[in-house]
Coordinates of C-alpha atoms and ligand atoms in Angstrom, one line a residue:
X1437 CA 0.5 48.7 -7.6
X1438 CA 4.0 49.8 -8.7
X1439 CA 5.4 51.0 -11.9
X1440 CA 9.0 49.5 -11.4
X1441 CA 10.0 47.5 -14.6
X1442 CA 12.0 45.7 -13.5
X1443 CA 9.3 44.0 -11.0
X1444 CA 6.6 44.3 -14.0
X1445 CA 8.9 42.7 -16.5
X1446 CA 9.8 39.8 -14.5
X1447 CA 6.2 38.9 -13.5
X1448 CA 5.4 39.6 -16.9
X1449 CA 7.8 36.9 -17.4
X1450 CA 7.1 34.2 -14.8
X1451 CA 3.4 34.6 -15.6
X1452 CA 3.8 33.8 -19.1
X1453 CA 6.2 30.9 -18.1
X1454 CA 3.2 29.7 -15.1
X1455 CA 0.7 30.8 -16.9
X1456 CA -1.7 31.8 -14.5
X1457 CA -5.5 32.7 -15.0
X1458 CA -5.6 35.3 -12.6
X1459 CA -3.0 37.7 -10.8
X1460 CA -3.5 39.4 -7.6
X1461 CA -1.8 41.6 -5.8
X1462 CA -1.2 41.6 -2.2
X1463 CA -1.9 44.6 -0.5
X1464 CA -1.6 44.2 3.1
X1465 CA -5.1 45.1 3.9
X1466 CA -7.2 43.1 6.6
X1467 CA -10.3 43.4 4.0
X1468 CA -7.8 41.0 1.3
X1469 CA -6.8 38.6 4.1
X1470 CA -10.0 37.6 5.3
X1471 CA -11.0 37.2 1.6
X1472 CA -8.1 35.0 0.6
X1473 CA -9.0 33.2 4.4
X1474 CA -12.5 32.8 3.1
X1475 CA -11.7 31.6 0.1
X1476 CA -9.5 29.3 1.4
X1477 CA -11.9 27.9 3.8
X1478 CA -14.6 27.6 0.8
X1479 CA -12.6 25.1 -1.0
X1480 CA -11.1 22.8 2.0
X1481 CA -7.4 24.8 2.0
X1482 CA -7.8 25.5 5.6
X1483 CA -10.3 24.9 8.5
X1484 CA -11.8 27.8 10.2
X1485 CA -10.9 27.5 14.2
X1486 CA -14.0 28.0 17.0
X1487 CA -13.4 31.5 16.7
X1488 CA -14.8 31.9 20.5
X1489 CA -11.7 30.3 21.8
X1490 CA -8.9 30.8 19.0
X1491 CA -9.8 34.1 17.2
X1492 CA -8.4 34.4 13.4
X1493 CA -7.4 30.6 14.0
X1494 CA -7.1 28.4 10.5
X1495 CA -5.9 24.9 10.5
X1496 CA -3.9 23.3 7.7
X1497 CA -2.8 20.2 6.3
X1498 CA 0.2 19.9 3.8
X1499 CA 0.1 16.5 1.9
X1500 CA 1.5 13.8 3.7
X1501 CA 4.4 13.8 1.7
X1502 CA 5.9 17.7 2.5
X1503 CA 6.0 17.8 5.8
X1504 CA 9.2 19.4 6.5
X1505 CA 12.4 21.1 5.1
X1506 CA 14.4 19.2 2.3
X1507 CA 17.8 19.4 2.4
X1508 CA 18.6 17.3 0.0
X1509 CA 16.3 18.5 -2.6
X1510 CA 17.5 22.2 -1.5
X1511 CA 20.0 24.1 -3.9
X1512 CA 22.5 26.9 -4.0
X1513 CA 22.9 27.9 -7.8
X1514 CA 26.5 29.9 -7.7
X1515 CA 28.5 30.2 -10.9
X1516 CA 31.2 27.9 -9.9
X1517 CA 30.4 24.9 -8.0
X1518 CA 33.3 25.8 -5.6
X1519 CA 31.0 29.1 -4.4
X1520 CA 28.8 27.1 -3.3
X1521 CA 31.2 24.7 -1.1
X1522 CA 30.7 20.9 -0.6
X1523 CA 28.2 21.3 2.0
X1524 CA 25.2 22.7 -0.4
X1525 CA 24.0 20.6 -3.1
X1526 CA 24.8 22.4 -6.9
X1527 CA 23.3 22.5 -10.2
X1528 CA 24.7 25.0 -12.7
X1529 CA 22.6 27.6 -13.0
X1530 CA 21.5 27.8 -16.4
X1531 CA 21.1 24.2 -16.3
X1532 CA 18.9 24.3 -12.9
X1533 CA 16.6 27.6 -14.5
X1534 CA 16.2 25.2 -17.7
X1535 CA 15.2 21.9 -15.6
X1536 CA 13.1 24.2 -13.3
X1537 CA 11.6 26.0 -16.5
X1538 CA 10.1 22.8 -17.0
X1539 CA 8.6 22.2 -14.1
X1540 CA 7.1 25.6 -14.0
X1541 CA 5.8 25.8 -17.4
X1542 CA 2.0 26.3 -17.3
X1543 CA 1.8 25.3 -13.5
X1544 CA -0.2 27.4 -12.5
X1545 CA -2.6 27.1 -15.3
X1546 CA -6.4 27.1 -13.5
X1547 CA -5.3 29.4 -10.9
X1548 CA -3.9 32.6 -9.5
X1549 CA -0.9 33.8 -9.0
X1550 CA -0.5 36.0 -5.4
X1551 CA 2.2 38.6 -6.0
X1552 CA 3.5 39.5 -2.6
X1553 CA 5.6 42.4 -1.9
X1554 CA 7.3 41.7 1.6
X1555 CA 10.1 43.3 4.0
X1556 CA 12.2 42.1 5.7
X1557 CA 12.7 44.4 8.6
X1558 CA 11.3 47.6 9.4
X1559 CA 10.3 48.7 5.7
X1560 CA 12.4 52.3 5.0
X1561 CA 14.6 51.1 7.6
X1562 CA 18.4 51.2 6.7
X1563 CA 18.7 47.5 8.1
X1564 CA 15.2 46.4 5.7
X1565 CA 15.7 43.9 3.0
X1566 CA 13.1 43.7 0.0
X1567 CA 11.4 40.8 -1.4
X1568 CA 8.5 40.1 -3.9
X1569 CA 6.9 36.3 -3.6
X1570 CA 5.1 35.1 -6.2
X1571 CA 3.0 32.1 -5.6
X1572 CA 0.6 30.1 -6.9
X1573 CA -1.1 29.4 -2.6
X1574 CA -3.2 31.2 -0.4
X1575 CA -1.8 29.3 2.6
X1576 CA 1.3 31.0 1.9
X1577 CA -0.1 34.2 1.4
X1578 CA -1.9 33.8 5.1
X1579 CA 1.8 32.5 6.1
X1580 CA 3.8 35.0 4.4
X1581 CA 1.4 38.1 6.1
X1582 CA 1.6 36.9 9.3
X1583 CA 5.9 36.2 9.1
X1584 CA 6.9 39.1 7.1
X1585 CA 5.8 42.9 6.6
X1586 CA 3.8 42.8 3.6
X1587 CA 1.8 45.5 1.9
X1588 CA 2.1 48.4 -1.1
X1589 CA 4.4 50.3 1.4
X1590 CA 7.0 48.2 0.6
X1591 CA 6.9 48.8 -3.1
X1592 CA 7.3 52.6 -2.8
X1593 CA 10.0 51.8 -0.3
X1594 CA 11.6 49.5 -3.5
X1595 CA 11.0 52.6 -5.5
X1596 CA 11.8 52.1 -9.3
X1597 CA 14.9 50.1 -8.3
X1598 CA 16.2 46.5 -9.2
X1599 CA 17.0 46.0 -5.5
X1600 CA 14.9 43.4 -4.3
X1601 CA 14.6 39.5 -4.3
X1602 CA 12.9 37.9 -6.7
X1603 CA 10.9 34.8 -5.2
X1604 CA 8.9 32.5 -7.3
X1605 CA 7.0 29.5 -5.7
X1606 CA 4.1 27.1 -7.0
X1607 CA 3.0 23.5 -5.8
X1608 CA 2.7 22.5 -8.9
X1609 CA 1.9 19.2 -8.6
X1610 CA 3.8 18.6 -5.3
X1611 CA 5.7 15.9 -6.8
X1612 CA 8.8 14.5 -4.4
X1613 CA 10.8 13.5 -7.1
X1614 CA 10.3 16.9 -8.8
X1615 CA 10.7 19.0 -5.8
X1616 CA 13.8 22.0 -5.6
X1617 CA 14.1 24.6 -3.0
X1618 CA 16.4 26.6 -5.3
X1619 CA 18.8 29.6 -4.7
X1620 CA 20.6 31.9 -7.3
X1621 CA 22.8 34.2 -4.7
X1622 CA 24.4 36.6 -7.9
X1623 CA 20.7 37.0 -9.7
X1624 CA 19.1 37.7 -6.3
X1625 CA 16.5 34.9 -6.9
X1626 CA 15.0 32.1 -5.2
X1627 CA 12.9 29.5 -6.9
X1628 CA 10.9 26.8 -5.0
X1629 CA 8.4 24.1 -7.3
X1630 CA 6.5 21.2 -6.2
X1631 CA 6.1 21.8 -2.4
X1632 CA 3.8 23.7 0.4
X1633 CA 5.6 23.3 3.3
X1634 CA 6.3 26.3 5.5
X1635 CA 10.5 26.3 5.6
X1636 CA 10.5 25.6 1.4
X1637 CA 8.1 27.6 0.4
X1638 CA 7.5 31.0 2.9
X1639 CA 10.7 32.4 0.6
X1640 CA 11.6 35.5 3.4
X1641 CA 12.7 32.6 6.1
X1642 CA 14.9 30.3 5.7
X1643 CA 15.4 30.9 1.6
X1644 CA 16.3 34.8 1.5
X1645 CA 17.0 35.7 5.6
X1646 CA 19.5 33.0 6.0
X1647 CA 20.8 31.3 2.5
X1648 CA 20.2 34.3 0.2
X1649 CA 21.1 37.0 2.8
X1650 CA 24.1 35.4 4.0
X1651 CA 25.7 35.7 1.1
X1652 CA 24.6 39.2 1.3
X1653 CA 25.9 39.9 4.4
X1654 CA 29.4 38.8 3.1
X1655 CA 29.6 41.5 0.4
X1656 CA 28.1 43.9 2.6
X1657 CA 29.9 43.2 5.9
X1658 CA 27.2 42.0 7.7
X1659 CA 25.9 38.9 9.2
X1660 CA 23.0 36.5 8.8
X1661 CA 22.7 34.0 11.0
X1662 CA 20.8 31.4 12.6
X1663 CA 20.3 32.7 15.7
X1664 CA 17.2 33.4 18.4
X1665 CA 17.9 37.5 19.7
X1666 CA 16.8 38.0 23.8
X1667 CA 17.0 40.7 26.4
X1668 CA 17.7 39.9 29.9
X1669 CA 16.4 43.1 32.2
X1670 CA 18.0 42.9 35.1
X1671 CA 16.5 44.6 38.9
X1672 CA 18.2 47.8 38.3
X1673 CA 16.0 48.3 35.0
X1674 CA 19.1 47.7 32.5
X1675 CA 18.4 45.3 29.5
X1676 CA 21.5 43.4 27.8
X1677 CA 21.3 41.1 24.4
X1678 CA 22.5 37.7 23.3
X1679 CA 22.3 36.3 20.2
X1680 CA 22.0 32.2 20.5
X1681 CA 22.6 29.7 17.6
X1682 CA 20.9 26.2 18.1
X1683 CA 20.7 23.3 15.6
X1684 CA 16.9 22.6 14.8
X1685 CA 15.0 21.1 18.2
X1686 CA 17.5 22.3 20.7
X1687 CA 14.7 24.7 22.0
X1688 CA 15.5 28.1 20.3
X1689 CA 11.7 28.9 20.7
X1690 CA 11.7 28.2 24.1
X1691 CA 14.9 29.7 25.1
X1692 CA 13.8 32.7 23.2
X1693 CA 10.5 33.0 25.5
X1694 CA 12.0 31.6 28.6
X1695 CA 10.6 32.6 32.1
X1696 CA 12.4 33.4 34.4
X1697 CA 12.5 31.2 37.6
X1698 CA 11.1 32.2 41.0
X1699 CA 13.8 33.5 42.7
X1700 CA 15.2 35.3 39.8
X1701 CA 11.3 37.0 39.3
X1702 CA 11.4 37.9 43.1
X1703 CA 14.5 39.9 42.4
X1704 CA 13.0 41.4 39.6
X1705 CA 14.8 39.7 36.5
X1706 CA 12.4 39.7 33.1
X1707 CA 13.3 38.4 29.7
X1708 CA 12.1 39.7 26.4
X1709 CA 12.0 39.1 23.2
X1710 CA 13.6 40.2 20.3
X1711 CA 13.6 36.9 18.1
X1712 CA 13.2 33.2 17.5
X1713 CA 15.0 32.1 14.7
X1714 CA 17.3 34.8 12.8
X1715 CA 19.5 37.8 13.3
X1716 CA 20.7 40.0 11.4
X1717 CA 23.8 41.4 12.5
X1718 CA 25.5 44.7 11.7
X1719 CA 28.5 47.3 13.0
X1720 CA 26.8 49.9 14.6
X1721 CA 28.0 53.8 14.9
X1722 CA 29.3 52.7 18.4
X1723 CA 31.3 49.7 16.9
X1724 CA 29.4 47.7 18.8
X1725 CA 27.8 44.4 16.8
X1726 CA 23.5 45.5 16.8
X1727 CA 21.1 42.8 16.3
X1728 CA 17.5 42.9 14.5
X1729 CA 15.4 40.1 13.6
X1730 CA 13.8 40.4 10.1
X1731 CA 10.7 38.3 10.7
X1732 CA 7.6 39.8 12.3
X1733 CA 6.0 36.0 13.4
X1734 CA 7.2 32.7 14.9
X1735 CA 7.2 29.4 12.9
X1736 CA 7.1 27.4 15.5
X1737 CA 7.0 23.6 16.6
X1738 CA 3.9 22.9 18.2
X1739 CA 4.4 19.4 19.4
X1740 CA 5.9 19.8 23.2
X1741 CA 4.7 23.3 23.9
X1742 CA 2.5 23.7 26.9
X1743 CA 2.0 25.7 29.8
X1744 CA 5.4 24.4 31.5
X1745 CA 7.9 24.4 28.6
X1746 CA 6.4 28.0 27.0
X1747 CA 3.1 29.6 28.2
X1748 CA 4.3 32.8 26.0
X1749 CA 4.6 30.9 23.0
X1750 CA 0.8 29.5 23.8
X1751 CA -0.4 32.5 24.4
X1752 CA 0.8 33.5 21.1
X1753 CA -1.1 31.1 19.3
X1754 CA -4.1 31.9 20.9
X1755 CA -5.6 34.6 17.8
X1756 CA -4.5 35.2 14.3
X1757 CA -2.1 31.3 13.8
X1758 CA -2.4 29.4 11.4
X1759 CA -1.4 25.8 12.7
X1760 CA -0.3 23.4 10.1
X1761 CA -0.4 19.4 10.7
X1762 CA -1.4 19.2 14.2
X1763 CA -4.4 17.3 15.6
X1764 CA -8.0 18.5 14.9
X1765 CA -10.0 18.4 17.8
X1766 CA -13.4 17.7 16.6
X1767 CA -15.2 18.3 19.9
X1768 CA -15.3 21.9 20.4
X1769 CA -12.9 22.5 16.8
X1770 CA -9.9 23.5 18.7
X1771 CA -6.2 22.3 18.2
X1772 CA -4.4 19.5 20.0
X1773 CA -0.5 18.2 20.5
X1774 CA 1.5 15.7 21.8
X1775 CA 3.0 17.2 25.2
X1776 CA 0.0 20.0 24.8
X1777 CA -1.4 18.8 27.7
X1778 CA -2.3 14.7 29.1
X1779 CA -6.1 15.1 27.4
X1780 CA -5.6 13.8 23.9
X1781 CA -9.0 14.8 22.5
X1782 CA -11.6 11.4 21.8
X1783 CA -12.9 12.5 18.6
X1784 CA -10.1 14.2 16.6
X1785 CA -8.6 13.9 13.2
X1786 CA -4.8 13.1 12.9
X1787 CA -2.1 15.5 10.8
X1788 CA -3.1 13.4 7.4
X1789 CA -7.0 14.2 8.2
X1790 CA -7.9 11.0 8.9
X1791 CA -10.0 9.5 12.2
X1792 CA -7.6 9.8 15.4
X1793 CA -7.7 7.0 17.9
X1794 CA -5.4 8.9 21.1
X1795 CA -4.9 4.9 22.7
X1796 CA -2.9 3.9 19.8
X1797 CA -0.4 5.9 19.9
X1798 CA 2.6 4.4 20.0
X1799 CA 6.0 6.8 20.9
X1800 CA 8.3 4.0 18.2
X1801 CA 6.1 5.1 15.2
X1802 CA 5.0 8.4 16.2
X1803 CA 4.8 9.7 12.2
X1804 CA 2.1 7.1 11.7
X1805 CA 0.2 7.5 14.7
X1806 CA 0.6 10.3 16.6
X1807 CA -2.2 13.2 16.5
X1808 CA 0.1 16.2 14.9
X1809 CA 3.1 15.4 13.0
X1810 CA 6.0 15.5 14.8
X1811 CA 6.9 18.8 12.3
X1812 CA 3.8 20.5 12.7
X1813 CA 3.6 24.2 13.6
X1814 CA 2.3 27.3 14.5
X1815 CA 2.3 30.3 12.5
X1816 CA 1.9 33.5 14.9
X1817 CA 1.8 37.1 15.5
X1818 CA 5.4 38.4 16.9
X1819 CA 2.9 40.8 18.5
X1820 CA 0.9 38.7 20.3
X1821 CA 4.0 37.4 22.4
X1822 CA 3.5 38.3 26.2
X1823 CA 7.5 38.6 26.8
X1824 CA 7.8 40.7 23.2
X1825 CA 10.6 43.3 23.6
X1826 CA 10.1 46.9 23.3
X1827 CA 12.7 46.9 21.0
X1828 CA 11.2 44.3 18.8
X1829 CA 9.9 47.3 16.0
X1830 CA 13.4 49.6 16.5
X1831 CA 14.6 49.5 13.0
X1832 CA 18.2 49.6 14.5
X1833 CA 18.1 46.4 16.5
X1834 CA 19.7 45.9 19.7
X1835 CA 23.3 46.0 20.9
X1836 CA 24.3 42.3 21.4
X1837 CA 26.8 41.6 24.8
X1838 CA 26.8 37.7 23.8
X1839 CA 27.0 35.6 21.1
X1840 CA 26.2 32.2 22.4
X1841 CA 26.4 28.5 20.7
X1842 CA 24.9 25.3 21.6
X1843 CA 24.3 22.3 20.8
X1844 CA 22.7 18.8 22.2
X1845 CA 25.8 16.5 23.6
X1846 CA 25.0 13.8 25.9
X1847 CA 28.7 13.8 27.7
X1848 CA 31.5 16.1 25.8
X1849 CA 30.5 19.9 25.9
X1850 CA 30.1 21.4 29.5
X1851 CA 27.1 23.5 30.7
X1852 CA 28.6 26.5 29.5
X1853 CA 32.1 27.7 28.7
X1854 CA 33.8 30.8 27.0
X1855 CA 35.5 31.5 24.5
X1856 CA 39.1 32.8 24.5
X1857 CA 39.0 35.6 21.6
X1858 CA 36.5 36.3 18.5
X1859 CA 38.7 33.9 16.6
X1860 CA 38.8 31.0 19.3
X1861 CA 35.3 31.4 19.5
X1862 CA 34.5 31.3 15.4
X1863 CA 36.5 28.0 15.9
X1864 CA 33.8 27.1 18.4
X1865 CA 30.9 28.0 16.2
X1866 CA 32.6 25.8 13.3
X1867 CA 32.6 22.8 15.2
X1868 CA 29.4 23.2 17.0
X1869 CA 27.6 20.0 16.9
X1870 CA 24.4 18.2 18.3
X1871 CA 23.9 14.3 18.6
X1872 CA 20.8 12.4 17.5
X1873 CA 19.3 10.4 20.0
X1874 CA 19.3 6.7 19.0
X1875 CA 15.8 4.6 19.5
X1876 CA 17.4 2.1 21.5
X1877 CA 17.5 3.6 25.4
X1878 CA 21.1 4.3 25.9
X1879 CA 22.3 3.6 22.8
X1880 CA 25.6 6.6 21.6
X1881 CA 23.9 9.3 19.6
X1882 CA 25.3 9.9 16.1
X1883 CA 27.2 13.4 16.0
X1884 CA 25.7 15.6 13.1
X1885 CA 27.9 19.0 13.1
X1886 CA 26.1 21.8 12.4
X1887 CA 28.5 24.9 12.3
X1888 CA 27.0 27.7 13.7
X1889 CA 23.9 25.6 13.2
X1890 CA 23.7 27.3 9.5
X1891 CA 24.5 23.6 7.8
X1892 CA 21.8 24.5 5.7
X1893 CA 21.6 27.7 5.5
X1894 CA 24.6 29.3 4.4
X1895 CA 23.9 30.2 0.8
X1896 CA 27.9 29.6 -0.2
X1897 CA 30.6 28.0 0.5
X1898 CA 30.9 27.0 4.2
X1899 CA 34.7 27.8 4.1
X1900 CA 34.2 31.3 2.8
X1901 CA 31.2 31.8 5.6
X1902 CA 34.1 31.2 8.0
X1903 CA 35.9 33.5 6.5
X1904 CA 33.8 35.9 7.1
X1905 CA 33.4 35.4 10.7
X1906 CA 37.3 36.5 11.2
X1907 CA 37.0 39.2 9.0
X1908 CA 33.9 40.6 10.8
X1909 CA 35.9 39.8 14.4
X1910 CA 38.5 42.0 12.6
X1911 CA 36.2 45.1 12.0
X1912 CA 34.0 45.0 14.9
X1913 CA 35.7 47.3 17.7
X1914 CA 33.8 46.0 20.7
X1915 CA 32.8 42.4 19.6
X1916 CA 30.6 40.3 21.8
X1917 CA 32.3 38.0 23.6
X1918 CA 31.5 34.2 22.5
X1919 CA 30.3 31.0 24.5
X1920 CA 28.5 27.8 24.2
X1921 CA 26.1 26.0 25.8
X1922 CA 24.6 22.5 26.0
X1923 CA 21.7 22.1 28.2
X1924 CA 21.7 18.4 27.3
X1925 CA 24.4 16.5 29.2
X1926 CA 22.9 13.0 30.3
X1927 CA 23.8 10.9 33.6
X1928 CA 24.6 7.1 33.4
X1929 CA 20.6 6.4 32.9
X1930 CA 20.2 8.5 30.2
X1931 CA 18.5 11.6 32.0
X1932 CA 19.0 15.3 31.8
X1933 CA 21.1 16.5 35.0
X1934 CA 20.4 20.4 34.2
X1935 CA 16.6 21.4 34.7
X1936 CA 16.5 23.4 31.7
X1937 CA 13.8 25.8 30.7
X1938 CA 13.6 28.9 33.0
X1939 CA 16.3 27.9 34.8
X1940 CA 19.0 28.4 31.7
X1941 CA 18.7 31.7 33.2
X1942 CA 20.9 31.3 35.3
X1943 CA 23.7 30.4 33.2
X1944 CA 22.5 33.3 30.6
X1945 CA 23.3 35.8 34.1
X1946 CA 27.1 33.8 34.4
X1947 CA 27.7 34.5 30.9
X1948 CA 26.5 37.9 31.1
X1949 CA 28.6 38.9 34.2
X1950 CA 31.2 37.4 32.2
X1951 CA 31.0 40.3 29.4
X1952 CA 31.0 42.8 32.1
X1953 CA 34.1 41.4 34.6
X1954 CA 32.0 40.8 37.0
X1955 CA 33.0 37.1 37.4
X1956 CA 35.8 35.1 37.3
X1957 CA 36.5 31.8 35.3
X1958 CA 38.7 28.8 35.2
X1959 CA 40.7 28.1 32.4
X1960 CA 40.9 24.9 30.6
X1961 CA 42.1 23.2 27.3
X1962 CA 38.4 24.3 25.8
X1963 CA 38.5 28.0 27.1
X1964 CA 37.0 29.1 30.2
X1965 CA 34.3 27.3 32.5
X1966 CA 32.8 29.2 35.2
X1967 CA 33.4 28.2 38.6
X1968 CA 30.6 26.0 40.0
X1969 CA 29.9 28.1 42.7
X1970 CA 29.4 30.8 40.5
X1971 CA 26.0 29.1 38.9
X1972 CA 23.4 30.2 41.1
X1973 CA 21.3 27.0 42.3
X1974 CA 19.3 29.1 44.9
X1975 CA 15.9 27.0 44.6
X1976 CA 17.2 24.1 42.8
X1977 CA 17.3 20.8 43.6
X1978 CA 20.7 20.1 42.2
X1979 CA 24.0 20.5 44.6
X1980 CA 27.3 22.3 43.7
X1981 CA 29.0 18.6 43.0
X1982 CA 26.1 18.3 40.6
X1983 CA 27.1 21.8 38.5
X1984 CA 30.7 20.6 38.8
X1985 CA 30.4 17.8 37.0
X1986 CA 28.4 19.7 34.5
X1987 CA 31.3 21.7 33.9
X1988 CA 34.3 19.2 34.0
X1989 CA 36.2 18.5 30.8
X1990 CA 36.6 15.5 29.9
X1991 CA 39.8 15.3 27.8
X1992 CA 39.1 12.0 26.4
X1993 CA 35.9 13.0 25.1
X1994 CA 37.2 15.8 23.7
X1995 CA 40.1 14.1 21.9
X1996 CA 37.6 11.2 20.5
X1997 CA 35.9 14.2 18.4
X1998 CA 38.9 16.1 17.1
X1999 CA 38.8 13.1 14.3
X2000 CA 35.3 13.6 13.7
X2001 CA 36.4 17.8 13.5
X2002 CA 39.4 16.9 11.2
X2003 CA 37.1 14.7 8.7
X2004 CA 34.2 17.3 8.9
X2005 CA 36.9 20.1 7.9
X2006 CA 38.0 18.1 4.9
X2007 CA 34.5 17.4 4.2
X2008 CA 34.6 21.4 3.3
X2009 CA 37.9 21.6 1.9
X2010 CA 39.9 23.5 0.8
X2011 CA 38.4 26.8 2.3
X2012 CA 39.0 26.6 5.7
X2013 CA 40.2 29.0 7.2
X2014 CA 44.1 28.6 7.8
X2015 CA 43.2 30.1 11.3
X2016 CA 41.1 27.4 11.9
X2017 CA 42.7 24.5 11.4
X2018 CA 45.1 26.4 13.9
X2019 CA 43.0 27.0 16.3
X2020 CA 42.1 22.7 16.2
X2021 CA 46.2 21.9 16.1
X2022 CA 45.9 24.0 19.4
X2023 CA 42.9 22.4 21.0
X2024 CA 44.3 19.1 20.5
X2025 CA 47.6 20.1 21.9
X2026 CA 46.1 21.9 24.6
X2027 CA 44.0 18.3 24.8
X2028 CA 47.2 16.2 25.1
X2029 CA 49.3 18.5 27.4
Ligands
OXD710 C1 13.1 25.8 11.4 C2 14.4 25.2 11.4 O1 12.3 25.6 10.7 O2 15.5 25.6 11.9 O3 13.2 27.3 11.9 O4 14.3 24.1 10.9
MN711 MN1 15.1 27.6 12.2

């Protein structure tokens, strides 16, 4: 435990409000974890899976009304509304504390309050930041033990300082209409109530490592980003690292754990995973930008994960994992999800806990007919990952050569292009977008602008966040180059043209060659695109002409996008940096030229 009076007083205050029957400090030991697993199984909160096939693995189901992050109920409560900006929901902090205090009052009666001291990053390192989460959920404790570094050494590292993030979570009644995920960045405080779903309640992840950390990063001149981090090892043994930001559901975990195509493997290429979701970026003493993954595990989407799409992720889930809202195979007490294989279990329970008949599956009504919820998850231990980078535990992180933005665009964005400068790259990030796939085949997707894939995760005004990007560009002596990729261009029948998955390494290869001036490019109105013959298609079923098509820039569809971008900038409001308006005007002029 600790003698830190800030921590003890705060816990006293929170306990006086929530009134738990007892308070238990989480020490990070295996003994305590095992006892909590046993307790959760005894109450039905978790199901112990087949320990021969899945040692240390458990299944949990959240409430049916509580299966995803709730952006509409997520708030950034800065003192002024302007500082939260138009993209975030906002409540005046005093009013918000009062409103939520009512919901927290007595919410832990008859329950235990767990005190979880955790670190984002290596405990004791310069890059680490600490938090304490108070929660009435064993599920949260067991997930935090995987996703973060938990234990008494965190309390030692905090010492007698008040510098830690205060997180309070209660499942309360899981009342959807009173669900709140609230951040008070100016108070280093997060309050979450009436949810039990990962992204809303594992407070180290989106709440701290993105929303609060982005706020801190702006103050302290570093960056918290929704980015994977991976290393490409070249045949000569050198490894170069990139960070990549994609909106949710664009295959971030798959890219982070990519398996090189055979012709690359034969040459000796390898890909190493440093992180699959969040990167904290700082300027190193050598003037380069260094990235570290503040997390200690993966909270990945299960459906679609299989031996082909992501064998590394699958291997990572084979021990010590928690599965949430997947399908339970009663025949062998294991788990299943859509897209795992073509063998749905015959004797199974769906994500809602009901008997499940795979023959009734209807793609148009996945929520009600699938075995696993489309947003069902695995929480997996990072060190299980076969392709985990040896730098994973390096407190300094890894030096970044390229930052890659991406989205899901059927037509507009080419396979890859390079921005012309950091400022132009910031603009490219600010206009990032993804299309939702409409139900009817061939229907045009709805464009959602998701700047830097951070739309739901910036803990302050989006315009100020863009300004912070521009400001960082001025103080990074050797800044990474900035690129944009789109794996999702489709042909007239709506089929993906680019094979994706492991073959995305072919694009990373070009990107890294650009970073070292080893390859030329063609200038277009939107930036530099590869010469078609410079994308290696050896061993692929596509021609240079297909690549040419994938790299084409259709001026009209870009011009059509401009008004959507202007509307989005108008929504962000008057703190959009002038430089970005200028970039937009120049882009339009180049497209019209
Ligand atoms: C996630 C997300 O859960 O981005 O990582 O939604
Ligand atoms: Mn994410």
